[in-house]
Coordinates of C-alpha atoms in Angstrom, one line a residue:
Chain A
M1 CA 142.1 195.7 188.2
N2 CA 142.2 193.5 191.7
E3 CA 139.6 191.3 192.7
Q4 CA 138.0 193.5 195.5
E5 CA 137.5 196.4 192.9
F6 CA 136.0 194.5 189.9
I7 CA 133.1 193.1 193.3
A8 CA 132.9 197.4 193.7
K9 CA 132.2 198.0 190.6
V10 CA 129.7 195.4 189.5
T11 CA 127.6 196.1 193.1
E12 CA 128.4 199.9 192.1
A13 CA 126.7 199.5 188.3
L14 CA 123.4 197.1 190.7
D15 CA 123.6 199.8 193.1
E16 CA 122.7 202.6 190.2
G17 CA 120.5 200.8 189.0
A18 CA 118.2 200.2 191.5
G19 CA 118.1 204.1 191.9
R20 CA 116.2 203.6 188.5
L21 CA 113.7 202.0 188.7
T22 CA 110.4 203.7 187.2
S23 CA 108.5 205.3 190.2
P24 CA 105.3 202.5 189.1
T25 CA 107.9 199.6 189.7
V26 CA 108.6 201.6 192.6
E27 CA 105.3 202.4 193.4
A28 CA 103.9 199.0 193.8
L29 CA 106.4 197.6 196.0
R30 CA 105.3 199.9 199.0
A31 CA 102.0 199.3 198.4
G32 CA 103.3 195.5 198.5
R33 CA 105.1 196.4 201.8
R34 CA 102.4 198.2 203.5
R35 CA 100.0 195.6 203.0
A36 CA 102.4 193.1 204.1
L37 CA 103.0 195.2 207.6
A38 CA 98.6 195.6 207.6
G39 CA 98.5 192.5 207.7
R40 CA 100.5 192.4 210.7
R41 CA 99.2 194.6 212.7
Q42 CA 95.5 192.9 212.5
R43 CA 96.8 189.5 213.3
D44 CA 98.6 191.3 217.2
A45 CA 94.8 193.6 217.0
G46 CA 92.5 189.8 215.8
G47 CA 92.9 188.6 220.0
A48 CA 91.6 191.4 221.4
H49 CA 88.4 191.7 219.0
A50 CA 87.5 187.7 220.5
W51 CA 88.2 189.4 223.6
V52 CA 85.9 191.8 222.8
A53 CA 83.4 190.0 221.7
V54 CA 83.3 186.9 224.0
L55 CA 82.6 189.4 226.4
G56 CA 79.8 190.6 225.8
W57 CA 78.3 188.0 225.0
A58 CA 78.7 186.4 228.3
H59 CA 77.3 189.7 229.9
H60 CA 74.6 188.6 228.6
H61 CA 74.3 184.9 229.0
S62 CA 75.8 184.5 232.6
R63 CA 75.7 180.9 232.7
M64 CA 78.4 179.2 233.7
F65 CA 77.6 176.1 231.8
W66 CA 78.5 178.4 228.5
L67 CA 81.0 179.9 230.2
L68 CA 83.0 177.2 230.9
L69 CA 81.5 174.9 226.6
L70 CA 83.1 178.7 225.2
L71 CA 86.8 177.8 227.3
A72 CA 86.8 174.1 226.8
V73 CA 86.2 174.9 222.8
L74 CA 89.3 177.1 222.6
L75 CA 91.8 175.7 224.3
G76 CA 90.1 172.5 222.4
M77 CA 91.3 174.1 219.4
V78 CA 95.2 175.0 220.6
G79 CA 95.6 171.3 222.1
Y80 CA 93.7 169.2 218.9
Q81 CA 96.8 170.9 216.6
M82 CA 99.5 170.1 218.7
L83 CA 98.1 166.8 219.8
N84 CA 97.4 166.2 215.9
D85 CA 100.8 166.4 215.2
Q86 CA 102.7 164.9 218.1
D87 CA 100.2 161.9 216.8
A88 CA 100.9 161.8 213.5
S89 CA 104.8 162.0 215.0
D90 CA 104.5 159.3 217.2
L91 CA 103.2 157.3 213.3
D92 CA 105.2 158.5 210.9
I93 CA 108.6 157.2 212.7
Q94 CA 106.7 154.0 212.8
L95 CA 105.8 154.1 208.8
L96 CA 109.4 154.8 208.3
T97 CA 110.5 151.9 209.8
D98 CA 108.3 149.1 209.6
D99 CA 107.9 146.5 206.5
L100 CA 106.6 148.6 203.8
P101 CA 108.5 151.5 201.9
P102 CA 106.4 154.3 201.8
Q103 CA 105.4 154.6 198.6
A104 CA 103.3 151.3 198.7
Y105 CA 101.0 153.1 201.3
L106 CA 100.4 155.0 198.0
H107 CA 99.1 152.4 196.3
G108 CA 96.1 152.3 194.3
D109 CA 94.8 149.6 195.4
M110 CA 95.6 149.7 199.1
G111 CA 92.8 151.0 199.7
S112 CA 91.0 148.1 198.7
W113 CA 93.1 146.6 199.9
L114 CA 92.6 147.8 203.5
N115 CA 89.2 147.6 203.2
A116 CA 88.5 144.7 201.7
R117 CA 86.0 142.6 204.1
E118 CA 88.1 139.4 203.5
Q119 CA 87.2 135.8 203.5
Chain B
M1 CA 110.8 191.3 218.6
A2 CA 110.4 193.3 215.4
S3 CA 108.2 196.0 216.6
A4 CA 106.4 197.0 213.1
K5 CA 108.7 200.5 212.9
E6 CA 112.0 197.1 212.2
L7 CA 110.2 195.7 209.8
D8 CA 108.6 198.5 207.5
E9 CA 112.5 200.4 207.5
F10 CA 113.9 196.5 206.8
L11 CA 112.0 196.4 203.9
A12 CA 112.1 199.8 202.8
A13 CA 116.0 199.2 202.8
V14 CA 115.8 196.8 201.1
E15 CA 112.9 196.2 198.5
R16 CA 113.9 197.3 195.2
R17 CA 117.3 195.4 195.5
A18 CA 114.8 192.1 196.2
Y19 CA 113.4 193.2 192.6
K20 CA 116.6 193.6 191.3
S21 CA 117.7 190.2 192.0
A22 CA 113.9 188.4 191.5
L23 CA 114.2 190.3 187.7
L24 CA 117.1 188.7 187.3
A25 CA 116.9 185.6 187.9
L26 CA 113.2 185.7 186.1
Q27 CA 113.8 187.9 183.0
D28 CA 110.1 188.5 183.8
H29 CA 109.0 191.9 185.7
H30 CA 105.3 191.4 186.9
S31 CA 107.1 188.2 188.1
A32 CA 110.2 190.0 190.3
L33 CA 107.5 192.0 191.6
D34 CA 104.6 189.2 192.5
V35 CA 107.3 187.2 194.5
V36 CA 108.6 190.0 196.1
Q37 CA 105.3 191.2 197.4
N38 CA 104.7 187.5 198.6
A39 CA 108.3 187.2 200.1
M40 CA 107.2 190.9 202.3
L41 CA 103.2 189.3 203.0
K42 CA 105.5 186.1 204.3
L43 CA 107.6 187.6 206.8
C44 CA 105.3 189.6 208.2
E45 CA 102.6 187.9 208.6
R46 CA 105.2 184.6 210.0
Y47 CA 108.7 185.9 211.2
G48 CA 107.4 189.5 212.5
E49 CA 107.9 188.0 215.6
R50 CA 111.5 187.4 215.2
P51 CA 114.0 189.9 216.6
S52 CA 114.7 192.5 214.0
N53 CA 118.7 191.1 213.6
E54 CA 117.1 187.7 212.1
L55 CA 115.5 189.4 209.2
P56 CA 117.6 189.9 206.8
L57 CA 118.4 186.2 206.6
I58 CA 114.7 185.2 206.6
F59 CA 114.0 187.1 204.6
Q60 CA 116.8 186.3 201.9
R61 CA 116.0 182.6 202.4
I62 CA 111.5 183.3 201.4
L63 CA 113.2 185.4 198.5
Q64 CA 115.8 182.7 196.9
N65 CA 112.8 179.7 197.7
A66 CA 109.7 181.9 195.9
I67 CA 112.7 182.4 192.7
T68 CA 113.1 178.9 192.6
D69 CA 110.0 177.9 192.8
H70 CA 109.1 180.2 190.6
F71 CA 111.7 179.2 187.9
R72 CA 110.3 175.3 187.5
R73 CA 107.0 177.0 187.2
A74 CA 106.9 179.7 184.9
K75 CA 108.9 179.5 181.7
V76 CA 111.2 181.8 181.2
R77 CA 111.1 184.3 177.9
N78 CA 114.5 183.9 176.0
F79 CA 116.5 186.5 177.2
W80 CA 117.6 187.0 173.9
T81 CA 114.6 187.9 172.3
T82 CA 113.8 189.9 175.1
L83 CA 117.2 192.1 175.0
L84 CA 117.0 192.7 170.7
S85 CA 113.7 193.8 170.7
P86 CA 114.3 197.0 172.6
F87 CA 116.8 197.8 169.8
K88 CA 114.8 197.5 167.8
G89 CA 113.6 200.7 167.3
A90 CA 111.8 203.8 169.3
D91 CA 108.3 203.4 169.0
D92 CA 108.2 200.8 171.4
E93 CA 104.4 202.6 172.5
E94 CA 104.0 199.9 175.3
A95 CA 106.6 201.9 177.8
G96 CA 106.6 201.9 181.6
D97 CA 106.2 198.5 182.9
S98 CA 107.3 196.7 179.8
L99 CA 111.0 198.6 179.7
E100 CA 112.0 197.1 182.6
A101 CA 111.4 193.6 181.9
L102 CA 115.3 194.2 180.5
P103 CA 116.9 193.8 183.0
G104 CA 118.7 197.3 183.6
A105 CA 116.6 199.2 180.8
V106 CA 116.2 203.1 181.2
D107 CA 113.9 205.2 178.8
T108 CA 116.2 206.2 175.5
R109 CA 113.9 207.0 173.3
P110 CA 114.8 211.0 171.7
G111 CA 114.0 213.7 173.6
T112 CA 114.2 211.1 176.7
D113 CA 118.0 211.0 177.8
P114 CA 119.0 214.3 179.0
A115 CA 122.7 214.5 179.3
G116 CA 124.0 211.4 177.8
M117 CA 122.8 208.6 179.9
A118 CA 122.5 206.3 177.5
E119 CA 125.8 205.3 177.1
S120 CA 125.9 204.9 180.7
S121 CA 122.8 202.7 180.8
Q122 CA 123.7 200.5 178.3
H123 CA 127.2 200.1 180.4
L124 CA 124.9 199.0 183.3
A125 CA 122.5 196.9 180.7
V126 CA 125.1 195.1 179.8
I127 CA 126.7 194.1 183.4
E128 CA 123.1 193.0 184.3
Q129 CA 123.0 191.3 181.6
A130 CA 126.4 189.8 182.5
L131 CA 124.6 189.0 185.7
A132 CA 121.2 187.7 184.4
E133 CA 123.5 185.0 182.5
L134 CA 125.0 183.8 185.4
P135 CA 123.9 180.1 186.9
P136 CA 121.9 180.2 189.3
R137 CA 123.7 179.1 192.1
Q138 CA 126.4 181.5 191.0
R139 CA 124.2 184.5 191.2
Q140 CA 122.4 183.8 194.7
A141 CA 126.2 183.4 195.8
F142 CA 127.4 186.5 194.6
L143 CA 124.6 188.7 195.0
L144 CA 123.8 187.6 198.6
R145 CA 127.6 188.3 199.9
Y146 CA 128.5 191.4 197.5
W147 CA 125.4 193.4 197.7
E148 CA 123.1 192.0 200.1
E149 CA 126.5 191.7 201.7
M150 CA 126.4 188.9 204.2
D151 CA 128.7 187.3 205.3
I152 CA 130.1 183.2 203.7
A153 CA 128.0 181.4 207.2
E154 CA 125.1 183.4 206.5
T155 CA 124.9 183.3 202.8
A156 CA 125.5 179.5 203.3
K157 CA 122.4 179.3 206.2
V158 CA 120.1 181.0 203.2
M159 CA 121.7 179.0 200.4
G160 CA 120.8 175.6 202.4
C161 CA 125.3 175.0 201.0
S162 CA 128.1 174.2 202.4
E163 CA 130.5 177.6 203.2
G164 CA 132.7 175.5 201.4
S165 CA 130.5 175.5 198.6
V166 CA 129.6 179.1 198.6
K167 CA 133.1 180.3 198.2
T168 CA 133.7 178.2 195.4
H169 CA 130.0 180.0 194.0
C170 CA 130.8 183.2 194.6
F171 CA 134.9 182.5 193.1
R172 CA 133.2 180.8 190.7
A173 CA 131.1 184.1 189.7
V174 CA 133.2 186.3 189.7
N175 CA 136.0 184.4 187.2
T176 CA 133.0 184.3 185.0
L177 CA 130.9 188.0 185.4
S178 CA 134.8 189.2 184.2
A179 CA 135.3 186.3 181.7
K180 CA 131.9 187.5 180.1
L181 CA 132.5 191.2 180.6
K182 CA 135.5 191.0 178.9
E183 CA 134.6 189.5 175.8
K184 CA 131.0 192.5 175.0
G185 CA 134.3 194.7 175.6
I186 CA 133.0 196.6 178.9
R187 CA 136.3 198.0 181.2
L188 CA 134.9 198.6 184.6
Chain C
M1 CA 78.5 183.6 241.6
A2 CA 78.3 187.3 240.6
Q3 CA 78.9 188.6 237.7
R4 CA 82.1 189.9 238.4
T5 CA 83.9 186.7 239.6
R6 CA 82.6 184.6 236.1
A7 CA 84.3 187.7 234.3
I8 CA 87.4 187.4 235.7
I9 CA 87.5 183.8 235.3
L10 CA 87.0 184.2 232.1
F11 CA 89.6 186.8 231.4
G12 CA 91.8 184.4 233.1
L13 CA 91.1 181.7 231.2
L14 CA 91.0 183.4 227.5
A15 CA 94.7 185.0 228.6
L16 CA 96.2 182.1 229.1
A17 CA 94.7 180.4 225.6
Q18 CA 95.4 183.6 223.9
P19 CA 99.4 183.4 222.9
A20 CA 98.8 180.1 221.6
L21 CA 95.8 181.1 219.8
A22 CA 97.5 183.8 217.8
A23 CA 101.7 182.7 217.4
E24 CA 102.5 179.8 215.5
P25 CA 103.4 176.7 217.7
Y26 CA 105.5 176.1 214.7
V27 CA 109.5 177.9 214.7
F28 CA 111.9 177.8 211.8
R29 CA 115.0 176.9 212.2
F30 CA 117.8 177.2 209.7
W31 CA 120.5 173.7 209.5
S32 CA 123.1 174.7 211.0
E33 CA 121.0 175.6 214.2
L34 CA 120.4 171.6 214.4
T35 CA 122.2 169.3 217.2
A36 CA 125.1 167.0 215.7
E37 CA 122.6 163.9 217.0
Q38 CA 119.5 166.3 215.1
Q39 CA 121.4 166.1 211.4
K40 CA 122.6 163.0 212.1
A41 CA 119.9 161.3 212.3
L42 CA 118.3 164.2 209.3
A43 CA 121.2 163.8 207.2
P44 CA 119.1 162.9 203.7
V45 CA 117.5 165.5 203.9
A46 CA 120.1 168.4 204.7
E47 CA 120.3 170.0 201.2
D48 CA 116.1 170.4 201.7
W49 CA 115.9 171.5 205.4
N50 CA 116.1 175.5 205.0
N51 CA 112.9 174.7 201.7
F52 CA 110.7 173.2 204.6
P53 CA 108.5 174.7 206.4
P54 CA 108.4 175.0 210.3
R55 CA 105.9 172.7 210.5
Q56 CA 107.1 170.1 208.4
Q57 CA 110.5 170.8 210.4
T58 CA 108.6 170.2 213.8
R59 CA 107.2 166.9 212.7
L60 CA 111.0 165.8 212.1
L61 CA 112.3 166.8 214.7
K62 CA 110.4 164.6 216.1
V63 CA 111.3 161.3 214.2
A64 CA 114.8 162.8 214.6
R65 CA 114.0 162.2 218.8
S66 CA 113.3 158.5 217.7
Y67 CA 116.3 158.4 215.6
G68 CA 119.2 157.2 218.7
K69 CA 116.4 154.3 220.0
L70 CA 116.5 152.4 217.0
S71 CA 118.5 149.6 216.2
A72 CA 121.2 150.0 213.3
T73 CA 118.9 148.0 210.3
Q74 CA 115.7 150.8 211.3
Q75 CA 117.8 153.6 211.9
Q76 CA 119.2 152.4 207.6
R77 CA 115.9 151.6 206.7
M78 CA 114.3 155.4 207.9
Q79 CA 116.7 157.3 206.2
A80 CA 116.4 154.8 202.7
R81 CA 113.2 156.1 203.2
L82 CA 113.8 159.7 204.5
R83 CA 114.1 161.4 201.0
A84 CA 111.0 159.5 199.2
W85 CA 109.1 160.6 202.2
V86 CA 109.4 164.7 201.9
Q87 CA 109.3 164.4 198.0
M88 CA 105.5 163.3 198.5
T89 CA 102.9 165.8 198.8
P90 CA 101.9 167.6 202.3
E91 CA 98.5 164.9 200.8
Q92 CA 100.0 162.1 200.0
R93 CA 101.6 162.1 203.4
L94 CA 98.2 162.6 205.0
L95 CA 96.4 159.2 202.8
A96 CA 99.8 157.3 203.5
R97 CA 99.8 158.0 207.4
R98 CA 96.0 157.3 207.1
N99 CA 96.6 153.4 205.2
Y100 CA 99.2 152.6 207.8
Q101 CA 97.1 153.6 210.4
K102 CA 94.4 151.1 208.6
L103 CA 97.3 149.1 208.1
I104 CA 98.6 148.6 211.7
E105 CA 95.1 147.9 212.4
L106 CA 93.9 144.6 211.1
P107 CA 94.8 141.3 212.8
A108 CA 98.2 140.4 212.7
Q109 CA 97.8 137.3 209.3
K110 CA 95.7 140.0 207.6
Q111 CA 98.8 142.6 207.8
V112 CA 101.0 139.6 206.5
Q113 CA 98.4 139.1 203.5
V114 CA 98.5 142.8 202.3
K115 CA 102.0 143.4 203.0
Q116 CA 103.0 140.6 200.8
R117 CA 100.5 141.6 198.1
W118 CA 102.1 144.7 198.0
A119 CA 105.3 143.1 197.6
H120 CA 104.1 140.1 195.4
I121 CA 103.2 143.5 192.1
Q122 CA 106.7 144.8 192.7
S123 CA 108.4 142.4 191.7
E124 CA 105.6 140.3 189.0
G125 CA 104.7 143.9 188.1
A126 CA 101.3 144.1 186.6
P127 CA 99.1 141.6 188.4
E128 CA 98.5 138.5 185.9
P129 CA 95.3 138.7 183.6
E130 CA 92.3 136.7 184.6
P131 CA 92.3 133.3 182.3
P132 CA 90.2 133.6 179.8
E133 CA 87.1 132.0 179.7
T134 CA 86.5 128.4 177.4
P135 CA 83.8 128.6 175.5

């Protein structure tokens, strides 16, 4: 028997094994799949719910000031995380090329050295 | 971008093989189930927006990483004791779930073995045991290449190694499997 | 301004924010999808790259962007330290960044002092014990 035939026989056996799973297992896999998909759908809907909630609120408290404040918060949340990473990465390259190896900054005494009010 | 329907169809098609692969690696039913369910969740939560042709690659990567993590953290049961225990007697009251702890195990108690499937089941069990005994990288490469039917480039992507390494792992896997099966007296 | 106009403005602005809030801004890339320059810069972590979460990948790619502007010595240094860096936990990296931030905010002389202290401990092993009190 050549290699291709051998491989085919092995995968055939594997397929058969996969076909013979007991029903509790099959059910558990199906349930897991449904849960995973539901989680994804919720993400899409989440945005819509936010819209509805905010609009209803804005309708009752129709002050421009509050609308702008809300907007600032929304964009701030988005910007904050991305800016944070922007700063972090500029820092990273500096950290990695400075005099000390990265482990140095984890050293137990490092915190006290940096905070000490020196002579 | 993959639709919910495409995601569902993809997962439905791959879930049994994913479970089996995890079982071969982890030798434990609950861990394998855990790992597959988490991989499905991760795929849908983080990568549901990707085009559907990328899903197989991404899913396998998530699954393989989860298996590797689990390996490192959990104790792997001594597979000899796992192998020997079902042969001790037919009075095992903990049938059902625990039967799947032995890869390929099928209910062979008296009265539940129509059409003499016992022999072919043992045949199956030995093949799966041989796979379980392969070094992890060899088993990974073999299953991805030949069972998931990925090409060498895709397999290399999932395993995070060179295409040359994939070829080596596959070559060794086939040789080792072939030798093991001969040793165990199985003729394919 | 009329109620309706306010609503329209809010709609419009939320529409802009919505995709950013719903989508993950970090994209996963396989090692083979990186450019040659990126792979050159990140070579020490090639094997583990496919296991990194998208966020970590994005940060490392930003580091890689600066690689080309570094001197040869700096490039060597960065690559020598990259493996240790990625092997830290995210919490450790956060701590390292915080401490580094504090360090570079110190006056130059104090920075040198801190660095020398660390170097001293590395070469000498444990710090010298206090001399015993003489009765």
